[in-house]
Amino acid sequence: MSLEERIKEVNARIEAACARSGRSRDEVNVIAVTKYVSAAAMASVLDNDLEHVGENRWQDAADKWSKLGDRGTWHFIGHLQTNKVKDVIGKFKFIHSLDRLSLAQELDKKAAALGLRVQAFVQVNISGEVSKYGLSPEAVAPFLEQIRELKHVDVIGLMTMAPHEENPEHTRPVFRGLRELRDQLNGQALTREPIVHLSMGMSNDFEVAVEEGATWLRLGSVLVGGEEDFQWA
């Protein structure tokens, strides 16, 4: 399928999932994950009104940023090393992988120097897989208390990754768990503003994530495709 066809199909699937769960389509935002494609392919993504783009590593994003940094809204969705904060700060509006105090402190320090605020998602390892980054659900509340006084880091959401399942329905407990954790944390008033967003759902399971309350989907193969889909570039 062409990029235009993939966009149309993904939108139809999101709309159907919203209808099934009684949600408005306007509540669900899409991040086009461009980590596997070139700057030319990313330009095509942006040309097709996909405003939000996601990258996992600064090393892979640097060339794209040099060519397209003045376009779109950039999301850092991979594990962020503390020594890379200096590279991504001021370029990526959203950080989806805040998972430790040292990272929060470095983000706050660099953001303060630039006079800006970081919009951050706390990464939570709901599934408990040892191969995944993120705080355990039990560790999130103490972590939010630790970072509450950092004036340049705003926690706007939680992020998680579900295991890759043949049957996407098996991911539902993970997504439901993140939503329930958000609601529980909001009841404790641990952040300056209520936590609104849930960054969850990828190509294999995004419809279940929508049904469970996702507000940001991170979609690569099902939406962007791979570099082989852009050989005309």
Tab-separated table of C-alpha atoms in Angstrom:
chain	number	residue	atom	x	y	z
A	1	MET	CA	0.000	0.000	0.000
A	2	SER	CA	1.034	3.592	-0.518
A	3	LEU	CA	1.581	5.910	2.423
A	4	GLU	CA	-1.718	7.616	1.645
A	5	GLU	CA	-3.523	4.273	1.711
A	6	ARG	CA	-1.901	3.277	4.997
A	7	ILE	CA	-2.903	6.568	6.587
A	8	LYS	CA	-6.490	6.110	5.437
A	9	GLU	CA	-6.659	2.536	6.745
A	10	VAL	CA	-5.084	3.385	10.118
A	11	ASN	CA	-7.483	6.286	10.594
A	12	ALA	CA	-10.443	4.037	9.815
A	13	ARG	CA	-9.233	1.474	12.360
A	14	ILE	CA	-8.751	4.151	15.024
A	15	GLU	CA	-12.210	5.552	14.359
A	16	ALA	CA	-13.730	2.081	14.675
A	17	ALA	CA	-11.910	1.460	17.963
A	18	CYS	CA	-13.130	4.827	19.273
A	19	ALA	CA	-16.681	3.962	18.281
A	20	ARG	CA	-16.486	0.615	20.060
A	21	SER	CA	-15.275	2.247	23.267
A	22	GLY	CA	-17.422	5.375	23.198
A	23	ARG	CA	-14.499	7.746	22.661
A	24	SER	CA	-14.052	10.752	20.420
A	25	ARG	CA	-11.506	10.408	17.616
A	26	ASP	CA	-10.134	13.793	18.681
A	27	GLU	CA	-8.824	12.233	21.911
A	28	VAL	CA	-6.359	10.001	20.044
A	29	ASN	CA	-3.117	11.398	18.621
A	30	VAL	CA	-0.804	9.558	16.253
A	31	ILE	CA	2.991	9.634	16.262
A	32	ALA	CA	4.479	8.434	12.980
A	33	VAL	CA	7.537	6.432	14.055
A	34	THR	CA	10.198	7.260	11.494
A	35	LYS	CA	13.200	5.602	13.110
A	36	TYR	CA	13.632	3.062	10.289
A	37	VAL	CA	13.371	5.473	7.371
A	38	SER	CA	15.504	8.197	5.814
A	39	ALA	CA	15.093	11.970	5.924
A	40	ALA	CA	13.537	11.842	2.451
A	41	ALA	CA	10.937	9.362	3.644
A	42	MET	CA	10.285	11.432	6.759
A	43	ALA	CA	9.694	14.445	4.519
A	44	SER	CA	7.020	12.466	2.704
A	45	VAL	CA	5.406	11.601	6.045
A	46	LEU	CA	5.315	15.282	6.993
A	47	ASP	CA	4.002	16.204	3.542
A	48	ASN	CA	1.022	13.937	4.208
A	49	ASP	CA	-0.104	15.940	7.239
A	50	LEU	CA	1.359	13.596	9.832
A	51	GLU	CA	2.429	16.356	12.200
A	52	HIS	CA	3.972	14.206	14.937
A	53	VAL	CA	7.101	12.123	14.308
A	54	GLY	CA	8.918	9.804	16.683
A	55	GLU	CA	12.565	8.804	16.891
A	56	ASN	CA	14.311	6.344	19.232
A	57	ARG	CA	17.968	7.363	19.077
A	58	TRP	CA	19.648	10.709	18.588
A	59	GLN	CA	22.365	9.068	16.484
A	60	ASP	CA	19.691	8.061	13.937
A	61	ALA	CA	17.684	11.269	14.236
A	62	ALA	CA	20.532	13.783	13.886
A	63	ASP	CA	20.648	13.791	10.076
A	64	LYS	CA	16.866	14.053	9.836
A	65	TRP	CA	16.835	16.912	12.308
A	66	SER	CA	19.475	18.810	10.331
A	67	LYS	CA	17.237	18.622	7.262
A	68	LEU	CA	13.722	18.703	8.715
A	69	GLY	CA	14.014	20.083	12.239
A	70	ASP	CA	11.933	23.123	11.363
A	71	ARG	CA	8.971	20.892	10.456
A	72	GLY	CA	6.563	18.865	12.547
A	73	THR	CA	6.529	18.092	16.258
A	74	TRP	CA	9.239	15.693	17.391
A	75	HIS	CA	8.823	13.009	20.052
A	76	PHE	CA	11.724	11.115	21.625
A	77	ILE	CA	10.285	7.652	22.216
A	78	GLY	CA	13.336	5.494	22.946
A	79	HIS	CA	15.514	4.971	26.009
A	80	LEU	CA	17.304	8.260	26.668
A	81	GLN	CA	20.836	8.191	28.011
A	82	THR	CA	21.573	11.042	30.378
A	83	ASN	CA	24.578	12.136	28.317
A	84	LYS	CA	22.320	12.538	25.255
A	85	VAL	CA	19.977	15.027	26.909
A	86	LYS	CA	22.103	17.880	25.593
A	87	ASP	CA	21.430	16.676	22.045
A	88	VAL	CA	17.655	16.225	22.250
A	89	ILE	CA	16.659	19.095	24.543
A	90	GLY	CA	15.008	21.921	22.637
A	91	LYS	CA	14.494	19.715	19.586
A	92	PHE	CA	12.065	17.104	20.842
A	93	LYS	CA	8.980	18.670	22.402
A	94	PHE	CA	7.957	15.429	24.102
A	95	ILE	CA	10.070	12.834	25.928
A	96	HIS	CA	8.246	9.508	26.302
A	97	SER	CA	10.873	7.636	28.311
A	98	LEU	CA	11.458	9.368	31.651
A	99	ASP	CA	12.392	6.480	33.946
A	100	ARG	CA	14.927	7.619	36.552
A	101	LEU	CA	15.852	10.528	38.785
A	102	SER	CA	19.202	11.289	37.144
A	103	LEU	CA	17.473	11.736	33.789
A	104	ALA	CA	14.798	13.988	35.247
A	105	GLN	CA	17.443	16.153	36.918
A	106	GLU	CA	19.474	16.474	33.724
A	107	LEU	CA	16.374	17.353	31.691
A	108	ASP	CA	15.461	19.989	34.273
A	109	LYS	CA	18.988	21.439	34.306
A	110	LYS	CA	19.291	21.685	30.535
A	111	ALA	CA	15.718	22.979	30.108
A	112	ALA	CA	16.332	25.671	32.722
A	113	ALA	CA	19.433	26.821	30.851
A	114	LEU	CA	17.406	27.158	27.656
A	115	GLY	CA	14.386	28.730	29.339
A	116	LEU	CA	11.958	26.015	28.322
A	117	ARG	CA	9.870	23.223	29.814
A	118	VAL	CA	10.036	19.536	28.976
A	119	GLN	CA	6.783	17.679	28.365
A	120	ALA	CA	7.501	14.219	29.757
A	121	PHE	CA	5.864	10.808	29.975
A	122	VAL	CA	6.997	8.522	32.783
A	123	GLN	CA	7.802	5.102	31.336
A	124	VAL	CA	6.213	2.248	33.271
A	125	ASN	CA	7.003	-1.435	32.836
A	126	ILE	CA	3.477	-2.720	33.392
A	127	SER	CA	4.200	-6.160	31.919
A	128	GLY	CA	7.199	-6.764	34.177
A	129	GLU	CA	9.389	-7.993	31.293
A	130	VAL	CA	13.057	-7.817	32.231
A	131	SER	CA	13.922	-6.816	28.663
A	132	LYS	CA	11.928	-3.576	28.904
A	133	TYR	CA	12.882	-0.270	30.463
A	134	GLY	CA	10.599	1.581	32.821
A	135	LEU	CA	9.635	1.870	36.462
A	136	SER	CA	7.581	-0.783	38.158
A	137	PRO	CA	4.018	0.414	38.835
A	138	GLU	CA	4.776	0.523	42.565
A	139	ALA	CA	7.775	2.812	42.003
A	140	VAL	CA	5.932	5.516	40.068
A	141	ALA	CA	4.330	7.359	42.998
A	142	PRO	CA	7.626	7.708	44.957
A	143	PHE	CA	9.337	8.817	41.735
A	144	LEU	CA	6.737	11.525	41.093
A	145	GLU	CA	7.246	12.797	44.639
A	146	GLN	CA	11.001	12.934	44.021
A	147	ILE	CA	10.690	15.049	40.889
A	148	ARG	CA	7.716	17.225	41.814
A	149	GLU	CA	9.941	20.213	42.605
A	150	LEU	CA	11.734	20.140	39.235
A	151	LYS	CA	10.303	23.311	37.740
A	152	HIS	CA	11.215	22.647	34.120
A	153	VAL	CA	9.888	19.087	33.796
A	154	ASP	CA	6.139	18.667	33.398
A	155	VAL	CA	4.839	15.101	33.705
A	156	ILE	CA	1.898	15.049	31.315
A	157	GLY	CA	1.463	11.316	30.897
A	158	LEU	CA	2.540	7.718	31.354
A	159	MET	CA	4.043	5.458	28.692
A	160	THR	CA	4.272	1.702	28.390
A	161	MET	CA	5.098	-1.003	25.875
A	162	ALA	CA	3.098	-4.220	25.768
A	163	PRO	CA	4.629	-7.585	24.877
A	164	HIS	CA	4.325	-8.482	21.204
A	165	GLU	CA	1.399	-10.897	21.081
A	166	GLU	CA	0.019	-12.946	18.192
A	167	ASN	CA	-3.416	-12.085	19.518
A	168	PRO	CA	-3.501	-8.350	20.346
A	169	GLU	CA	-6.334	-8.979	22.780
A	170	HIS	CA	-3.745	-10.455	25.147
A	171	THR	CA	-2.213	-6.979	25.540
A	172	ARG	CA	-5.396	-5.548	27.053
A	173	PRO	CA	-4.395	-6.077	30.721
A	174	VAL	CA	-1.201	-4.063	30.131
A	175	PHE	CA	-3.017	-1.080	28.656
A	176	ARG	CA	-5.788	-1.254	31.210
A	177	GLY	CA	-3.150	-1.398	33.940
A	178	LEU	CA	-1.539	1.836	32.748
A	179	ARG	CA	-4.886	3.620	32.635
A	180	GLU	CA	-5.795	2.431	36.113
A	181	LEU	CA	-2.371	3.494	37.411
A	182	ARG	CA	-2.833	6.981	35.944
A	183	ASP	CA	-6.220	7.338	37.615
A	184	GLN	CA	-4.813	6.099	40.923
A	185	LEU	CA	-1.892	8.549	40.775
A	186	ASN	CA	-4.205	11.439	39.958
A	187	GLY	CA	-6.188	10.549	43.065
A	188	GLN	CA	-3.005	11.092	45.085
A	189	ALA	CA	-2.319	14.524	43.494
A	190	LEU	CA	1.402	13.846	43.080
A	191	THR	CA	1.928	16.174	40.096
A	192	ARG	CA	1.402	19.903	39.642
A	193	GLU	CA	-1.342	19.212	37.109
A	194	PRO	CA	-3.371	16.007	36.669
A	195	ILE	CA	-1.751	13.383	34.440
A	196	VAL	CA	-3.807	13.305	31.260
A	197	HIS	CA	-2.010	11.322	28.605
A	198	LEU	CA	-1.334	7.644	27.982
A	199	SER	CA	1.336	6.855	25.387
A	200	MET	CA	0.608	3.236	24.520
A	201	GLY	CA	-0.219	1.157	21.487
A	202	MET	CA	1.989	0.250	18.540
A	203	SER	CA	1.436	-1.283	15.121
A	204	ASN	CA	0.434	-4.695	16.441
A	205	ASP	CA	-1.945	-3.647	19.194
A	206	PHE	CA	-3.044	-0.031	18.775
A	207	GLU	CA	-6.758	-0.756	18.487
A	208	VAL	CA	-6.819	-2.456	21.892
A	209	ALA	CA	-4.827	0.470	23.300
A	210	VAL	CA	-7.404	2.930	21.953
A	211	GLU	CA	-10.199	0.932	23.540
A	212	GLU	CA	-8.346	1.131	26.868
A	213	GLY	CA	-7.773	4.886	26.758
A	214	ALA	CA	-4.608	5.615	24.760
A	215	THR	CA	-4.169	9.278	23.865
A	216	TRP	CA	-0.904	8.851	21.925
A	217	LEU	CA	-0.214	5.933	19.571
A	218	ARG	CA	3.325	5.197	18.345
A	219	LEU	CA	2.902	3.714	14.873
A	220	GLY	CA	5.760	2.582	12.651
A	221	SER	CA	5.320	-0.327	10.245
A	222	VAL	CA	1.532	-0.164	9.983
A	223	LEU	CA	1.609	3.548	9.135
A	224	VAL	CA	5.016	4.668	7.907
A	225	GLY	CA	6.201	1.334	6.547
A	226	GLY	CA	9.879	0.798	5.841
A	227	GLU	CA	12.445	2.426	3.598
A	228	GLU	CA	11.533	-0.040	0.813
A	229	ASP	CA	8.159	1.712	0.648
A	230	PHE	CA	9.888	4.946	-0.348
A	231	GLN	CA	12.195	3.830	-3.139
A	232	TRP	CA	10.912	6.640	-5.338
A	233	ALA	CA	12.653	9.148	-3.017
